[in-house]
Short mmCIF file of C-alpha atoms in Angstrom, two decimals:
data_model
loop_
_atom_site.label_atom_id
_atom_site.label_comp_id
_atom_site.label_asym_id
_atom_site.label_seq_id
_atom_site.Cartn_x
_atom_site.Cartn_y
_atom_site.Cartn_z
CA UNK A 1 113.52 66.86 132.95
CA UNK A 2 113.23 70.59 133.62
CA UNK A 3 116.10 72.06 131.48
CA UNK A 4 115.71 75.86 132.27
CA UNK A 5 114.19 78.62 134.97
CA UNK A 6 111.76 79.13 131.91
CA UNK A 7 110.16 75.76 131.83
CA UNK A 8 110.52 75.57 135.65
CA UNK A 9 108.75 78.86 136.22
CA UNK A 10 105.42 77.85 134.48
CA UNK A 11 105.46 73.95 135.02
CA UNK A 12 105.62 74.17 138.62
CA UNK A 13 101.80 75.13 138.19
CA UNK A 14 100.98 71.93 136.40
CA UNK A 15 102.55 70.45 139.38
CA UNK A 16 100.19 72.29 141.65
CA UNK A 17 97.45 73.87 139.82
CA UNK A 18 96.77 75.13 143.48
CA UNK A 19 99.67 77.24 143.29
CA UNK A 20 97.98 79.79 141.48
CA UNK A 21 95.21 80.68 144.23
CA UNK A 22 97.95 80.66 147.30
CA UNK A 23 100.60 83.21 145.14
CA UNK A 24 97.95 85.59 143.60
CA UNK A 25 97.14 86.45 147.67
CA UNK A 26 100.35 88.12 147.67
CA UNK A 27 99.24 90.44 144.36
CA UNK A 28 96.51 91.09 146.40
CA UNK A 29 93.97 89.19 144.59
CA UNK A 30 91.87 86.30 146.02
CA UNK A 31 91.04 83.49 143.36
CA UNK A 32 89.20 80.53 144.66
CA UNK A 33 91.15 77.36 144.81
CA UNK A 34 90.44 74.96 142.07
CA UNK A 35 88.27 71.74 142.24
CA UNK A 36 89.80 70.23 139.76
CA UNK A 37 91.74 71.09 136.91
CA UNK A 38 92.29 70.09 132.97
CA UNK A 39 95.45 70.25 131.22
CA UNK A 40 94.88 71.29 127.57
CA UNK A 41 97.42 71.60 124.88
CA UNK A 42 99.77 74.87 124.91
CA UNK A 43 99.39 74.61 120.59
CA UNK A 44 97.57 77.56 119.71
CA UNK A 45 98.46 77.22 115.82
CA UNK A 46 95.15 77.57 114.40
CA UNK A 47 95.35 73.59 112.49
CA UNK A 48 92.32 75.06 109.64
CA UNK A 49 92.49 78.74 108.49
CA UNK A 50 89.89 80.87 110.06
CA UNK A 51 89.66 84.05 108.13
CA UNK A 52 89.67 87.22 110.02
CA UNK A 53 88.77 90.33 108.65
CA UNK A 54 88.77 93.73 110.15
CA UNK A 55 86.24 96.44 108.31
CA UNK A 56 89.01 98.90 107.63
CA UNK A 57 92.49 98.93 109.05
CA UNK A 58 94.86 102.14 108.57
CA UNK A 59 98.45 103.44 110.02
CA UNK A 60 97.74 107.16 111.26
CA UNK A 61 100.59 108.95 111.41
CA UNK A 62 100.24 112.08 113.72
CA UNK A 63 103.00 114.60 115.41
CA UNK A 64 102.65 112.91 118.79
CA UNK A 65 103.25 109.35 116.82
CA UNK A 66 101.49 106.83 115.02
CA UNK A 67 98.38 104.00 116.02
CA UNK A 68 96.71 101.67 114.22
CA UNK A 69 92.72 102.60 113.53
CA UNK A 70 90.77 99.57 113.21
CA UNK A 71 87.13 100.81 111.84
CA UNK A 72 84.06 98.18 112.53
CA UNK A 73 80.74 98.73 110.73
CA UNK A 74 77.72 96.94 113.14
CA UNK A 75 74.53 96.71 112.07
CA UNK A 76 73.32 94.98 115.43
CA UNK A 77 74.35 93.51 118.39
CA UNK A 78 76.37 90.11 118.47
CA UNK A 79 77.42 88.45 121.27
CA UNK A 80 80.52 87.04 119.85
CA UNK A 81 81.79 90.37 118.41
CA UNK A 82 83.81 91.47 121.28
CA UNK A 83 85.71 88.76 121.17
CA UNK A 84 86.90 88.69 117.94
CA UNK A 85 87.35 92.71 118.40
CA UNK A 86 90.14 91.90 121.10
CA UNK A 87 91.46 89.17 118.24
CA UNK A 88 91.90 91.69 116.12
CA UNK A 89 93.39 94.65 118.32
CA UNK A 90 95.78 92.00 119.84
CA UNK A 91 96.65 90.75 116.41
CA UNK A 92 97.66 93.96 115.01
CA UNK A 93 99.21 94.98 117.80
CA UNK A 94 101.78 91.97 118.01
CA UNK A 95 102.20 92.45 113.77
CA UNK A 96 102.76 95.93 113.83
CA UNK A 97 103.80 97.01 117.30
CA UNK A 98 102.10 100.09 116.87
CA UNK A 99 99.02 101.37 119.42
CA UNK A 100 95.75 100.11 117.96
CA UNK A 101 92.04 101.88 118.58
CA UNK A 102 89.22 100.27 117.49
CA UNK A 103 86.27 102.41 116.35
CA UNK A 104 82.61 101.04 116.02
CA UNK A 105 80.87 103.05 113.62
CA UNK A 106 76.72 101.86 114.34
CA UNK A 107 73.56 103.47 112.40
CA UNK A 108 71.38 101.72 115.01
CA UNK A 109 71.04 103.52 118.53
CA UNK A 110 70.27 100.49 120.41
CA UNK A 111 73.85 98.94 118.72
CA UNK A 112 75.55 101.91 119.53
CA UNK A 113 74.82 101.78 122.99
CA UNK A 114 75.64 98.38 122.94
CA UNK A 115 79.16 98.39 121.26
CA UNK A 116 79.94 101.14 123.46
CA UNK A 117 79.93 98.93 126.41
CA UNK A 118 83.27 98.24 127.79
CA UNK A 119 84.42 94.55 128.12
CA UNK A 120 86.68 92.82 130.60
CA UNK A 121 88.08 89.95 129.86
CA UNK A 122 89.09 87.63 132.59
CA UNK A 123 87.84 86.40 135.80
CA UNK A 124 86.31 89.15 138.24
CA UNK A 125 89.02 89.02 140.35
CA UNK A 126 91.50 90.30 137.75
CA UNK A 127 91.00 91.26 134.52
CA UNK A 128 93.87 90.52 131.95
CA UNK A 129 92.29 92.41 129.10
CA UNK A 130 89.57 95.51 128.60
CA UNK A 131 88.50 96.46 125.49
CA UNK A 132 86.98 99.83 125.00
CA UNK A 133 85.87 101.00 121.92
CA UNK A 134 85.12 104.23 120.48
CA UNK A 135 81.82 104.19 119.04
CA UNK A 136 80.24 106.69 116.62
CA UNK A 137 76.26 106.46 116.43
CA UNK A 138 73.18 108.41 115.35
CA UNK A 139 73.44 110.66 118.64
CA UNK A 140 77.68 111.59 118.58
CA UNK A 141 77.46 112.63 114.71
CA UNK A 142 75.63 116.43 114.33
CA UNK A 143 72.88 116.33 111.90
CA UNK A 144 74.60 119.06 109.22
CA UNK A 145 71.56 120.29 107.10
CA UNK A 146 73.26 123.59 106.69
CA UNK A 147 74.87 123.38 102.46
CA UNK A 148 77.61 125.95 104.07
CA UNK A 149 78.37 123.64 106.74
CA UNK A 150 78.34 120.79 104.34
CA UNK A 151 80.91 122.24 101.97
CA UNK A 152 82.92 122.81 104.91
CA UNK A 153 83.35 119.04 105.38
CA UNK A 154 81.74 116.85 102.67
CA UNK A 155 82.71 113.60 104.36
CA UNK A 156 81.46 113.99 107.70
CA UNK A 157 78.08 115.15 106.06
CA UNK A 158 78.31 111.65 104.60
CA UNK A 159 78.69 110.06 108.15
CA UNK A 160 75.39 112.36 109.18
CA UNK A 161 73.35 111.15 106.81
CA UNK A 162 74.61 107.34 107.04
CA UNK A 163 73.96 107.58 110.36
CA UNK A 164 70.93 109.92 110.47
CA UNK A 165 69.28 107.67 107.73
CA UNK A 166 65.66 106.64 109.06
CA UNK A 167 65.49 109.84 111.20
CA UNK A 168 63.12 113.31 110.59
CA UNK A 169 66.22 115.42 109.60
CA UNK A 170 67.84 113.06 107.04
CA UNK A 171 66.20 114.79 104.18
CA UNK A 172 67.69 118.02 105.51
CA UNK A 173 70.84 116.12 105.49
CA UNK A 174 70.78 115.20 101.66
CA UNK A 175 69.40 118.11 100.18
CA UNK A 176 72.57 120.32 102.10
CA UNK A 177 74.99 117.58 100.78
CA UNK A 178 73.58 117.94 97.33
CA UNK A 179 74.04 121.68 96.85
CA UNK A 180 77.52 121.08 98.45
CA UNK A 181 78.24 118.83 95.69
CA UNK A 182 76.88 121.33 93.47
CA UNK A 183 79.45 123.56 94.78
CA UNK A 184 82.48 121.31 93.34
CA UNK A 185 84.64 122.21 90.56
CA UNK A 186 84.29 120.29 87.48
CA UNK A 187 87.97 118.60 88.30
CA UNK A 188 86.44 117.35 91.67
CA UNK A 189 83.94 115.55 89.47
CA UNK A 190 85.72 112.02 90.17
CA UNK A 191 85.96 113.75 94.65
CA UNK A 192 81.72 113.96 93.78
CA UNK A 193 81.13 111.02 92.55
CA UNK A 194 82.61 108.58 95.03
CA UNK A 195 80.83 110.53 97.75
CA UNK A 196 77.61 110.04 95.89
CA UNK A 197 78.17 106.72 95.74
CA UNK A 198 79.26 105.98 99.65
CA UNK A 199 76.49 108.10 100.45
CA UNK A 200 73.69 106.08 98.24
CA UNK A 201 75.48 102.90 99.87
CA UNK A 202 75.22 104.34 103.56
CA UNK A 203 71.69 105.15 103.05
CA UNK A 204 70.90 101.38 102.40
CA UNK A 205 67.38 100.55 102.09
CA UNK A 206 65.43 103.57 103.68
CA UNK A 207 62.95 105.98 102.06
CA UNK A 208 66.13 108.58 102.48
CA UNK A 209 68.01 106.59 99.77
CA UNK A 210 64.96 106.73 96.72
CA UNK A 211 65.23 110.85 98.01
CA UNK A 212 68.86 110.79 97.22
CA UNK A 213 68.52 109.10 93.90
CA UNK A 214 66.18 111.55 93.12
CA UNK A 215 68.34 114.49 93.92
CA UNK A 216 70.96 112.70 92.06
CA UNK A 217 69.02 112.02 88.96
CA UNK A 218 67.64 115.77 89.10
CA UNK A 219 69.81 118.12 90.70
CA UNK A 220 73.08 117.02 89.67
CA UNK A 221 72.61 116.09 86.11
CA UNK A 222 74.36 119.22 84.84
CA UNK A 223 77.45 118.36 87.37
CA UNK A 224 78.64 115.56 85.23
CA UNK A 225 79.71 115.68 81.52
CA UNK A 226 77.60 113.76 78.93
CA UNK A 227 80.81 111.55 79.12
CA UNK A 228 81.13 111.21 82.65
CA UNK A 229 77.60 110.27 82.96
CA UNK A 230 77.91 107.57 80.42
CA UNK A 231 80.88 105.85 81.79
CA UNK A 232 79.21 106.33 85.36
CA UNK A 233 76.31 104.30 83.53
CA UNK A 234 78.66 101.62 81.65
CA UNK A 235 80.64 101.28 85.51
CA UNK A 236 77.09 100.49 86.46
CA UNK A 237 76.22 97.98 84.05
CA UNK A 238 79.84 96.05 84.17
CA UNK A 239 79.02 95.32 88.24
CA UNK A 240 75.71 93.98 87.36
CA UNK A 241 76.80 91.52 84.78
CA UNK A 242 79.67 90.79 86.69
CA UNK A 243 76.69 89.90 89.52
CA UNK A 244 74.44 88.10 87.03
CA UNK A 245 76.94 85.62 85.31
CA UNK A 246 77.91 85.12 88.77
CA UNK A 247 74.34 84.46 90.07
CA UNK A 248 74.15 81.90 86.67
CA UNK A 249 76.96 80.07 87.83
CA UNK A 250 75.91 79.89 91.72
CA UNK A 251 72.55 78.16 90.40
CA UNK A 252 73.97 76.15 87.74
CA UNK A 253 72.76 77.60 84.89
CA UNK A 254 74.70 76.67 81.73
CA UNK A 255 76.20 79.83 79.64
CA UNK A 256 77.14 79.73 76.50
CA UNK A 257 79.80 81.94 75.06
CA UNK A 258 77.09 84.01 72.86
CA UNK A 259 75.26 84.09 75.82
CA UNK A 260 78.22 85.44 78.06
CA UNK A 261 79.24 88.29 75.40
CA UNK A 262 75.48 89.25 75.25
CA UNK A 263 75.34 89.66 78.94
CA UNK A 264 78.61 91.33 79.14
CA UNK A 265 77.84 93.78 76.59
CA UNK A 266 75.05 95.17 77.93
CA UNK A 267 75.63 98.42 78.51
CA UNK A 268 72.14 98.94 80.31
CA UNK A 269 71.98 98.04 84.13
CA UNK A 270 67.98 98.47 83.85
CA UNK A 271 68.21 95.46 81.27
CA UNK A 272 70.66 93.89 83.38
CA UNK A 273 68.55 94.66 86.33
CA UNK A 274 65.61 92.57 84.73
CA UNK A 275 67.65 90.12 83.28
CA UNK A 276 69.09 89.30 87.30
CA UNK A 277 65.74 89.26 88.82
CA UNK A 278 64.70 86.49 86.42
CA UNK A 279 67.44 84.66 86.87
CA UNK A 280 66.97 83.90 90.78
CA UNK A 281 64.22 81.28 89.30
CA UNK A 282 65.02 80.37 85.65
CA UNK A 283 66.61 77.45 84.74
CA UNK A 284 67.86 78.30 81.55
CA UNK A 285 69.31 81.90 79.80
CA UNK A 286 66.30 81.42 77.01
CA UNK A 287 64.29 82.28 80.52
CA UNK A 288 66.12 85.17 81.71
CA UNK A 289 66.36 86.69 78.00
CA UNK A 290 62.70 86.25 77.17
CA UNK A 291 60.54 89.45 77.03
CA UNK A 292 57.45 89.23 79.83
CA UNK A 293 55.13 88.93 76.99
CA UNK A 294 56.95 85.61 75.71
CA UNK A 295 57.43 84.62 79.60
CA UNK A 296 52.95 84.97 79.58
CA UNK A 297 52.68 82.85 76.78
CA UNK A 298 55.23 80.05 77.12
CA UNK A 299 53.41 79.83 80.45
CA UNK A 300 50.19 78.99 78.87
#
């Protein structure tokens, strides 16, 4: 039995699923009436946790209010993305109750223009939802090979050269960011550092990132203290055991405690560095410890 206007209001179109078609004529919009219809469940509760995870999510607060800034990384195009895009702005937006924008941040031109598309969602006779994104690619971000301009604003010279990576000016790029870094203070030395790291991670795996290592290891040596440079060094080497006990355990390769303290104190991530490539085939720590020489000859 109908108890309320609120259940009658909505079940009156699982009485007549052919409702729908007649009443949206008088909002002006013409949907085809249905050939048949299926009545699924109204349970949305999600019955297995899917995990959802936006890039980077912050609460900007600004004199004309506050809005949520959802930031997406893409590397390519993917069909599904837009989808779970409008998941996440609609999420937020129901948590929160605060204005979301979603910004797509691509160092591919071709996903740029893609992202940048906007997306209706709905039938094309009415569309419930759009979802337009702000995108930042190679061609909206300046390239900033000026070291004036990049002392100006360190972070969006960053962006350039993330974005700029496998194009003519990126060297440009780098070698301005590297005298700007020059131009630091010695108490900005932690300020340099993170933005030599985010900029060696933008660069990924592109003939601009061995050029910034380069600069790194030549022009900034005298930036950083003896010290700073050797905990920079041991920070280093703790990630890559963490990585290569981890890598041990993923494959199945038993580790002893001696082994585990040798491995953790390491304090060189070259070593460490060898020791991890040999461990994506060995089958036992004796393997990943032995010298190349001792490799050779247990191999004949």
């Amino acid at each position: 039995m109908v108890s309320s206007s609120h259940e009658a209001l909505h079940r009156i179109f699982q009485q007549d699923p052919g409702l729908f078609a007649r009443a949206a004529r008088h909002l002006g919009v013409a949907f085809p009436p249905p050939v048949s219809t299926v009545e699924l469940s109204t349970d949305l509760t999600e019955t297995q946790p899917l995990e959802r995870r936006v890039d980077t999510l912050l609460q900007m607060n600004t004199e004309d209010g506050s809005f949520l800034l959802a930031v997406e990384s893409q590397g390519r195009p993917a069909p599904d993305k837009p989808a779970s895009w409008a998941y996440y702005l609609s999420y937020v937006y129901a948590k929160y109750r605060i204005p979301p924008v979603l910004l797509v941040v691509c160092a591919d031109r071709g996903t740029a223009e893609w992202a940048a598309r906007r997306v209706d969602i709905g039938p094309r006779q009415w569309c419930s939802l759009s979802l337009r994104p702000l995108v930042l690619g190679p061609d909206d971000v300046p390239v900033i090979d000026s070291p004036d301009e990049a002392a100006r604003d360190i972070p969006l010279t960053v962006l350039s050269a993330a974005l700029h990576r496998r194009d003519p000016g990126a060297d440009a790029i780098l070698n301005a960011l590297a005298k700007a870094l020059k131009g630091l203070s010695a108490d900005d030395e932690n300020t340099a550092t993170t933005f030599i790291e985010l900029t060696e991670q933008g660069l990924g795996a592109t003939q601009a990132a061995e050029l910034w290592r380069h600069l790194m290891a030549v022009d900034l040596s005298f930036f950083q203290s003896q010290t700073a440079q050797q905990l920079r060094a041991e920070g280093r080497a703790e990630g890559r055991a963490k990585d290569l006990l981890l890598l041990l355990g993923h494959r199945g390769v038993e580790v002893s405690e001696e082994d585990r303290e040798r491995i953790v104190g390491c304090g060189d991530p070259d070593v460490l560095g060898l020791w991890f490539r040999k461990a994506l085939t060995a089958t036992s720590t004796a393997e990943v410890f032995a010298s190349d020489e001792q490799a050779g000859a247990d191999a004949g």
